[in-house]
Short mmCIF file of C-alpha atoms and ligand atoms in Angstrom, two decimals:
data_model
loop_
_atom_site.label_atom_id
_atom_site.label_comp_id
_atom_site.label_asym_id
_atom_site.label_seq_id
_atom_site.Cartn_x
_atom_site.Cartn_y
_atom_site.Cartn_z
CA MET A 127 7.03 -7.30 -21.53
CA GLN A 128 8.63 -6.77 -24.92
CA PHE A 129 11.90 -4.94 -25.59
CA LEU A 130 10.07 -2.47 -27.82
CA SER A 131 8.09 -1.08 -24.86
CA ILE A 132 11.29 -0.13 -23.00
CA PRO A 133 12.73 3.31 -23.79
CA GLY A 134 16.33 3.52 -25.07
CA GLN A 135 18.95 0.89 -24.08
CA ALA A 136 19.63 -0.13 -27.69
CA LYS A 137 23.09 -1.53 -26.90
CA GLU A 138 22.01 -3.60 -23.90
CA LYS A 139 18.97 -4.97 -25.72
CA LYS A 140 21.08 -5.99 -28.71
CA GLN A 141 23.64 -7.71 -26.51
CA LEU A 142 21.00 -9.79 -24.70
CA VAL A 143 19.12 -10.67 -27.87
CA THR A 144 22.35 -11.81 -29.54
CA GLN A 145 23.08 -14.11 -26.59
CA VAL A 146 19.72 -15.83 -27.09
CA ASP A 147 19.99 -15.97 -30.89
CA GLN A 148 23.45 -17.51 -30.69
CA ASP A 149 22.45 -19.88 -27.91
CA ARG A 150 25.01 -18.36 -25.55
CA VAL A 151 22.80 -17.27 -22.64
CA PRO A 152 24.93 -17.35 -19.45
CA HIS A 153 23.61 -19.56 -16.67
CA ALA A 154 23.81 -16.76 -14.19
CA GLN A 155 23.93 -13.04 -14.76
CA ILE A 156 23.42 -9.73 -13.03
CA LEU A 157 21.62 -6.81 -14.64
CA LEU A 158 22.89 -3.85 -12.66
CA GLY A 159 21.40 -0.35 -12.79
CA ARG A 160 20.53 2.59 -10.58
CA PRO A 161 17.04 2.88 -9.02
CA GLY A 162 14.54 3.89 -11.70
CA SER A 163 16.63 2.45 -14.55
CA PRO A 164 14.92 -0.15 -16.73
CA LYS A 165 16.82 -3.17 -15.37
CA LEU A 166 13.76 -5.13 -14.22
CA ALA A 167 11.87 -4.25 -17.41
CA ILE A 168 14.82 -5.52 -19.43
CA ALA A 169 15.03 -8.73 -17.39
CA LEU A 170 11.31 -9.33 -18.03
CA ALA A 171 11.62 -8.66 -21.77
CA TYR A 172 14.69 -10.90 -21.90
CA ALA A 173 12.85 -13.76 -20.15
CA CYS A 174 9.88 -13.27 -22.44
CA TYR A 175 12.21 -13.44 -25.45
CA ILE A 176 13.89 -16.63 -24.24
CA LEU A 177 10.52 -18.32 -23.68
CA CYS A 178 8.81 -17.00 -26.86
CA LEU A 179 7.83 -19.67 -29.41
CA ASP A 180 8.02 -17.30 -32.37
CA ARG A 181 10.83 -14.76 -31.85
CA LYS A 182 10.73 -11.95 -34.39
CA ASN A 183 13.15 -9.13 -35.26
CA GLY A 184 14.98 -9.28 -31.99
CA ASP A 185 11.88 -9.27 -29.82
CA ALA A 186 9.27 -11.63 -28.39
CA CYS A 187 6.25 -11.96 -30.70
CA GLY A 188 3.87 -10.92 -27.92
CA VAL A 189 1.04 -13.18 -29.12
CA CYS A 190 2.18 -16.81 -28.87
CA LYS A 191 0.93 -19.09 -26.10
CA SER A 192 4.12 -18.58 -24.17
CA CYS A 193 4.25 -14.78 -24.54
CA LEU A 194 0.67 -14.43 -23.32
CA LYS A 195 1.68 -16.16 -20.10
CA SER A 196 5.05 -14.42 -19.71
CA MET A 197 3.47 -11.03 -20.26
CA GLN A 198 1.09 -11.64 -17.39
CA TYR A 199 4.02 -12.92 -15.30
CA LYS A 200 2.24 -16.27 -15.11
CA HIS A 201 4.50 -18.53 -17.19
CA PRO A 202 5.05 -21.74 -15.18
CA ASP A 203 8.76 -21.74 -16.09
CA LEU A 204 9.36 -18.12 -15.15
CA HIS A 205 9.98 -17.80 -11.40
CA PHE A 206 10.32 -14.70 -9.29
CA ALA A 207 11.98 -14.02 -5.96
CA PHE A 208 11.91 -10.55 -4.41
CA PRO A 209 12.09 -8.92 -0.96
CA VAL A 210 8.97 -9.38 1.15
CA ILE A 211 7.80 -9.11 4.76
CA SER A 212 5.73 -11.55 6.78
CA LYS A 213 2.26 -12.10 5.44
CA GLU A 214 -0.67 -11.56 7.76
CA GLY A 215 -1.29 -14.70 9.79
CA LYS A 216 2.08 -16.22 8.80
CA LYS A 217 5.48 -16.20 10.43
CA ARG A 218 8.20 -14.34 8.54
CA GLU A 219 10.30 -17.49 8.22
CA ASP A 220 7.39 -19.24 6.48
CA THR A 221 6.56 -16.37 4.12
CA THR A 222 8.06 -16.21 0.62
CA SER A 223 7.54 -14.27 -2.61
CA GLN A 224 4.91 -16.87 -3.51
CA ASP A 225 2.64 -15.30 -0.86
CA PHE A 226 2.91 -11.90 -2.59
CA LEU A 227 2.82 -13.07 -6.20
CA ASP A 228 -0.56 -11.51 -7.04
CA LYS A 229 0.56 -8.14 -5.72
CA TRP A 230 3.88 -8.49 -7.53
CA ARG A 231 2.12 -9.10 -10.86
CA LEU A 232 -0.05 -6.03 -10.40
CA ALA A 233 2.80 -3.82 -9.23
CA VAL A 234 5.12 -4.83 -12.07
CA ALA A 235 2.39 -4.47 -14.69
CA GLU A 236 1.67 -0.99 -13.38
CA ASN A 237 5.29 0.10 -13.11
CA PRO A 238 8.29 -2.10 -13.92
CA TYR A 239 10.55 0.84 -12.97
CA MET A 240 9.46 0.82 -9.33
CA ASP A 241 12.05 0.91 -6.57
CA LEU A 242 12.06 -0.89 -3.23
CA GLN A 243 10.37 2.04 -1.52
CA ALA A 244 7.42 1.93 -3.93
CA TRP A 245 7.19 -1.86 -3.57
CA SER A 246 7.32 -1.57 0.22
CA GLN A 247 4.40 0.84 0.15
CA TYR A 248 2.56 -1.49 -2.18
CA ILE A 249 2.77 -4.38 0.28
CA GLY A 250 2.31 -2.22 3.39
CA ALA A 251 5.89 -2.67 4.57
CA GLU A 252 6.61 0.89 5.60
CA LYS A 253 7.59 -0.22 9.08
CA SER A 254 9.58 -3.37 8.43
CA GLN A 255 12.46 -3.94 6.04
CA PRO A 256 11.61 -6.47 3.32
CA ASN A 257 14.20 -9.14 2.58
CA ILE A 258 14.73 -12.53 0.92
CA ASN A 259 14.86 -15.30 3.52
CA THR A 260 16.19 -18.84 3.97
CA ARG A 261 12.91 -20.49 3.02
CA GLU A 262 12.85 -18.55 -0.23
CA CYS A 263 16.38 -19.72 -1.12
CA ASN A 264 15.54 -23.33 -0.35
CA ASP A 265 12.35 -23.12 -2.42
CA MET A 266 14.31 -21.66 -5.35
CA ILE A 267 16.85 -24.46 -5.24
CA LYS A 268 14.08 -27.06 -5.11
CA GLN A 269 12.05 -25.44 -7.89
CA LEU A 270 15.00 -25.14 -10.27
CA GLY A 271 16.00 -28.74 -9.54
CA MET A 272 12.71 -29.97 -10.97
CA ARG A 273 11.85 -30.42 -14.63
CA SER A 274 10.38 -27.51 -16.54
CA PHE A 275 6.66 -27.50 -17.28
CA GLU A 276 6.13 -26.11 -20.78
CA SER A 277 9.30 -24.55 -22.10
CA PRO A 278 12.65 -26.28 -22.54
CA TYR A 279 13.97 -23.48 -20.31
CA LYS A 280 13.58 -22.47 -16.68
CA ILE A 281 14.19 -18.86 -15.68
CA GLN A 282 14.63 -17.51 -12.17
CA ILE A 283 14.52 -13.72 -11.77
CA ILE A 284 15.77 -12.45 -8.39
CA TRP A 285 14.85 -8.80 -7.94
CA LEU A 286 17.18 -6.93 -5.58
CA PRO A 287 19.54 -9.71 -4.44
CA GLU A 288 21.02 -7.06 -2.13
CA TYR A 289 18.31 -8.14 0.32
CA LEU A 290 19.51 -11.74 0.39
CA GLY A 291 22.27 -10.79 2.78
CA LYS A 292 24.27 -13.83 3.82
CA GLU A 293 21.50 -16.12 2.56
CA GLY A 294 23.14 -15.57 -0.82
CA ASN A 295 25.64 -18.23 0.20
CA ARG A 296 22.89 -20.84 -0.04
CA LEU A 297 22.49 -20.05 -3.72
CA LEU A 298 26.15 -20.42 -4.68
CA LYS A 299 25.92 -24.00 -5.82
CA MET A 300 22.75 -23.30 -7.81
CA ILE A 301 24.39 -20.32 -9.45
CA GLU A 302 27.59 -22.17 -10.20
CA GLU A 303 26.15 -25.44 -11.45
CA PRO A 304 22.56 -24.89 -12.44
CA THR A 305 20.55 -27.70 -13.97
CA ASP A 306 20.38 -27.77 -17.78
CA ASN A 307 18.64 -24.92 -19.57
CA THR A 308 18.28 -22.94 -16.37
CA PHE A 309 18.94 -19.23 -16.39
CA ILE A 310 19.29 -17.17 -13.25
CA ILE A 311 18.94 -13.41 -13.65
CA LEU A 312 19.77 -11.14 -10.72
CA VAL A 313 18.35 -7.62 -11.05
CA ALA A 314 20.39 -5.39 -8.78
CA GLU A 315 21.13 -1.76 -8.01
CA ASN A 316 24.00 -1.83 -5.54
CA GLN A 317 26.91 -4.08 -6.36
CA GLU A 318 28.58 -3.44 -3.01
CA ARG A 319 25.73 -4.98 -1.08
CA ILE A 320 25.89 -8.33 -2.87
CA LEU A 321 28.23 -11.10 -1.72
CA ASN A 322 31.42 -11.18 -3.78
CA THR A 323 31.09 -14.93 -4.04
CA VAL A 324 27.78 -14.39 -5.84
CA ILE A 325 29.01 -11.60 -8.11
CA SER A 326 32.08 -13.53 -9.19
CA ARG A 327 29.90 -16.36 -10.49
CA CYS A 328 27.67 -14.15 -12.63
CA GLN A 329 28.11 -12.33 -15.91
CA LEU A 330 27.57 -8.63 -15.30
CA THR A 331 25.59 -6.33 -17.61
CA LYS A 332 25.29 -2.67 -16.69
CA ILE A 333 21.98 -0.99 -17.51
CA SER A 334 22.27 2.78 -18.00
CA PRO A 335 19.76 5.30 -16.68
CA VAL A 336 17.07 6.45 -19.12
CA SER A 337 18.04 9.56 -21.11
CA ASP A 338 15.96 12.71 -20.65
CA GLU A 339 14.65 12.51 -24.23
CA ASP A 340 13.63 8.84 -23.87
CA ALA A 341 11.99 9.53 -20.50
CA LYS A 342 9.97 12.43 -21.94
CA GLU A 343 8.83 10.38 -24.90
CA TYR A 344 7.94 7.38 -22.73
CA ILE A 345 5.89 9.38 -20.22
CA SER A 346 4.12 11.60 -22.75
CA SER A 347 3.21 8.68 -25.01
CA ARG A 348 1.40 7.12 -22.05
CA ASN A 349 -0.06 10.40 -20.79
CA PRO A 350 -0.80 12.50 -23.87
CA SER A 351 -2.52 15.29 -21.93
CA ILE A 352 0.45 15.98 -19.69
CA ASN A 353 1.69 19.59 -19.51
CA PRO A 354 5.03 19.61 -21.42
CA GLU A 355 6.59 22.15 -19.06
CA ILE A 356 5.79 20.06 -15.96
CA LEU A 357 7.01 16.94 -17.77
CA SER A 358 10.29 18.53 -18.68
CA GLN A 359 10.84 19.80 -15.12
CA ALA A 360 10.07 16.36 -13.69
CA VAL A 361 12.51 14.66 -16.06
CA GLN A 362 15.26 17.18 -15.38
CA MET A 363 14.87 16.71 -11.63
CA SER A 364 14.99 12.94 -11.82
CA ASP A 365 18.41 12.42 -13.35
CA GLY A 366 17.58 9.28 -15.32
CA ASP A 367 15.26 7.75 -12.69
CA LEU A 368 12.14 6.92 -14.68
CA HIS A 369 10.15 5.91 -11.62
CA LYS A 370 10.80 9.24 -9.97
CA ALA A 371 10.16 11.23 -13.17
CA MET A 372 6.80 9.52 -13.59
CA SER A 373 5.69 9.99 -10.03
CA ILE A 374 6.63 13.69 -10.08
CA ALA A 375 5.18 14.37 -13.53
CA LEU A 376 1.91 12.56 -12.85
CA GLY A 377 1.52 13.40 -9.18
CA SER A 378 2.03 17.11 -9.38
CA SER A 379 0.15 19.93 -11.00
CA VAL A 380 2.72 22.43 -9.80
CA ASP A 381 4.79 24.46 -12.24
CA TYR A 382 8.01 24.52 -10.23
CA SER A 383 9.68 26.98 -12.58
CA GLU A 384 7.02 29.64 -11.87
CA LEU A 385 7.19 28.83 -8.20
CA LEU A 386 10.97 29.24 -8.07
CA LEU A 387 10.90 32.55 -9.87
CA SER A 388 8.23 33.96 -7.54
CA TRP A 389 10.13 32.69 -4.47
CA MET A 390 13.30 34.46 -5.57
CA ARG A 391 11.42 37.65 -6.39
CA LEU A 392 9.59 37.78 -3.04
CA SER A 393 12.69 36.87 -1.03
CA TYR A 394 14.67 39.56 -2.78
CA LYS A 395 11.95 42.14 -2.14
CA ARG A 396 11.65 40.99 1.51
CA ASP A 397 7.92 41.19 1.04
CA PHE A 398 6.99 39.19 4.14
CA SER A 399 3.24 39.31 3.75
CA GLU A 400 3.45 37.97 0.18
CA LEU A 401 6.14 35.49 1.23
CA ASN A 402 3.82 34.25 3.92
CA ASN A 403 1.09 33.66 1.32
CA TRP A 404 3.58 31.90 -0.92
CA ILE A 405 4.68 29.61 1.92
CA THR A 406 1.06 28.86 2.87
CA MET A 407 0.35 27.89 -0.73
CA LEU A 408 3.37 25.58 -1.04
CA ASN A 409 2.83 24.11 2.43
CA SER A 410 -0.78 23.22 1.54
CA LYS A 411 0.53 20.85 -1.15
CA GLY A 412 2.24 18.64 1.41
CA ARG A 413 5.76 17.61 2.34
CA GLU A 414 6.38 15.55 -0.79
CA ASP A 415 5.67 18.49 -3.10
CA ILE A 416 7.85 20.79 -0.96
CA LYS A 417 10.65 18.27 -1.29
CA HIS A 418 10.14 18.09 -5.04
CA PHE A 419 10.14 21.87 -5.29
CA ILE A 420 13.50 22.07 -3.50
CA GLU A 421 14.89 19.28 -5.68
CA TYR A 422 13.69 21.17 -8.72
CA ALA A 423 15.39 24.35 -7.49
CA MET A 424 18.61 22.37 -6.97
CA SER A 425 18.52 20.87 -10.44
CA PHE A 426 17.74 24.30 -11.89
CA MET A 427 20.76 25.80 -10.09
CA ARG A 428 23.00 23.11 -11.61
CA GLU A 429 21.68 23.84 -15.09
CA TYR A 430 21.93 27.58 -14.46
CA ALA A 431 25.57 27.22 -13.40
CA PHE A 432 26.23 25.30 -16.61
CA PHE A 433 24.55 28.06 -18.58
CA LEU A 434 26.58 30.78 -16.80
CA GLN A 435 29.82 29.05 -17.68
CA THR A 436 29.03 28.01 -21.24
CA GLU A 437 26.12 30.23 -22.39
CA ASP A 438 24.70 26.99 -23.74
CA VAL A 439 20.90 27.03 -23.30
CA SER A 440 20.19 23.66 -24.90
CA ARG A 441 19.61 21.91 -21.57
CA LEU A 442 16.96 24.42 -20.46
CA SER A 443 13.30 24.49 -21.43
CA GLU A 444 11.92 27.64 -23.06
CA SER A 445 10.53 29.13 -19.88
CA GLN A 446 13.74 28.22 -18.01
CA GLN A 447 15.81 30.01 -20.66
CA ALA A 448 13.87 33.21 -20.03
CA THR A 449 14.31 32.82 -16.25
CA ALA A 450 18.02 32.05 -16.59
CA LYS A 451 18.66 35.10 -18.79
CA ASN A 452 16.84 37.33 -16.29
CA MET A 453 18.76 35.87 -13.41
CA THR A 454 22.16 36.81 -14.81
CA LYS A 455 21.37 40.35 -13.60
CA ILE A 456 21.42 39.26 -9.98
CA MET A 457 23.17 35.95 -9.70
CA ASP A 458 26.80 35.08 -10.42
CA MET A 459 28.62 31.79 -9.77
CA LEU A 460 29.42 32.69 -6.17
CA LYS A 461 25.78 33.30 -5.40
CA VAL A 462 24.78 30.09 -7.17
CA GLU A 463 27.03 28.19 -4.78
CA SER A 464 25.51 29.89 -1.73
CA VAL A 465 21.98 29.22 -2.96
CA ALA A 466 22.83 25.59 -3.73
CA LYS A 467 24.09 25.16 -0.16
CA LEU A 468 20.96 26.83 1.23
CA LEU A 469 18.76 24.47 -0.80
CA GLN A 470 20.66 21.43 0.41
CA GLU A 471 20.09 22.50 4.01
CA ALA A 472 16.41 23.13 3.31
CA LEU A 473 16.02 19.68 1.78
CA ARG A 474 17.74 18.07 4.75
CA ASP A 475 15.44 19.95 7.16
CA ILE A 476 12.30 18.94 5.28
CA MET A 477 13.41 15.29 5.19
CA ARG A 478 14.06 15.47 8.94
CA ASN A 479 10.50 16.62 9.50
CA VAL A 480 11.36 20.17 10.54
CA ASN A 481 8.24 22.34 10.44
CA PRO A 482 8.05 23.36 6.75
CA ARG A 483 6.69 26.87 7.42
CA ILE A 484 9.54 27.72 9.77
CA CYS A 485 12.14 26.19 7.48
CA LEU A 486 10.82 27.95 4.37
CA MET A 487 10.59 31.35 6.06
CA ALA A 488 14.14 31.08 7.45
CA LYS A 489 15.47 30.04 4.05
CA SER A 490 13.55 32.85 2.30
CA ILE A 491 15.24 35.45 4.52
CA GLU A 492 18.62 33.85 3.88
CA LEU A 493 17.92 33.72 0.15
CA GLY A 494 17.03 37.43 0.17
CA ASP A 495 20.35 38.20 1.89
CA ILE A 496 22.33 36.20 -0.65
CA LEU A 497 20.58 37.80 -3.61
CA ARG A 498 21.13 41.30 -2.24
CA SER A 499 24.73 40.83 -1.18
CA LYS A 500 27.41 42.86 -3.04
CA ASP A 501 24.62 44.39 -5.02
CA GLN A 502 25.56 43.80 -8.60
CA VAL A 503 21.83 43.94 -9.00
CA LYS A 504 19.95 45.94 -11.56
CA SER A 505 16.52 44.85 -10.49
CA LEU A 506 14.59 41.75 -9.81
CA TYR A 507 11.34 43.67 -10.04
CA ASP A 508 11.28 43.45 -13.80
CA MET A 509 11.95 39.69 -13.88
ZN1 LIG B 148 5.95 -15.21 -28.44
#
């Protein structure tokens, strides 16, 4: 991984590169960022840069002997620890990241922005909670106590140290007094779930979420045929979570903006036969798409409220601008609040496995009532 393949984050990249260039890399540090932020990608690029034999313009060269290994996550001096479950035929206490290294390499190459949920699916851990166990900690300590193989440096990346739990205590000495030229990089998303004794021994760097513009550019450069409207909806819904934006943009062929407009129109008209068809259509796409549709509607309501208060359309796509302008005829701030609450309830129901047809029909009737209340309405029919 090179820094140049990671969208945005200019400040963070510069800070890390300067540390290496000035030979001031801290022995232990935490890269902290929300799920879907590029913290793991940055840790990988940073490790690659440290190990590179021919650093150029603030980035790893990408072609030296060392880079070729780092970029396949196979450098003998670059070690990984991450949450796992027991491997088939092995006890959990005997299983470590080493047993899942091949899968890890594939998963990271495919998507360095993945979250724990995606990783859990990847290793078939839907039913058990992955974690980092005692054996793993002991192996790390042993590994880092040995001499390096090829580079003068040894690097240990620990992805999601939140899942160390109390085992983190075992690593304190290693973090506090590592052997020479050893760098420990914790890649974390929730500071509160890491032992204070660990945090206090590490230098902390916060990694910001990806901006909407950077996310759009990143996804479209990798998927040139993607529909720009769907891409922009997916990015808006994801609030800086690149993993989520990608999975929505690539996994869905649904134009949520169209879908939202037709839902509001049919609910307002109380056209139950058409509403029924609409629900059947959405339901056929599966629970995940229903959830995404509701999340889209929620994000649209937030942007619409912003537009109502400021008349600033810059955060809306072209088709959303048209929808928003039409909606001013029937929806004021009070109604936005009621609809937002309705959507929150719908999302909660869908996540709790309530029958989607029943939930959507009930919410459609409620939506119709909200839209018709205190009729300031001209007409929705010409939307
Ligand atoms: Zn290189």
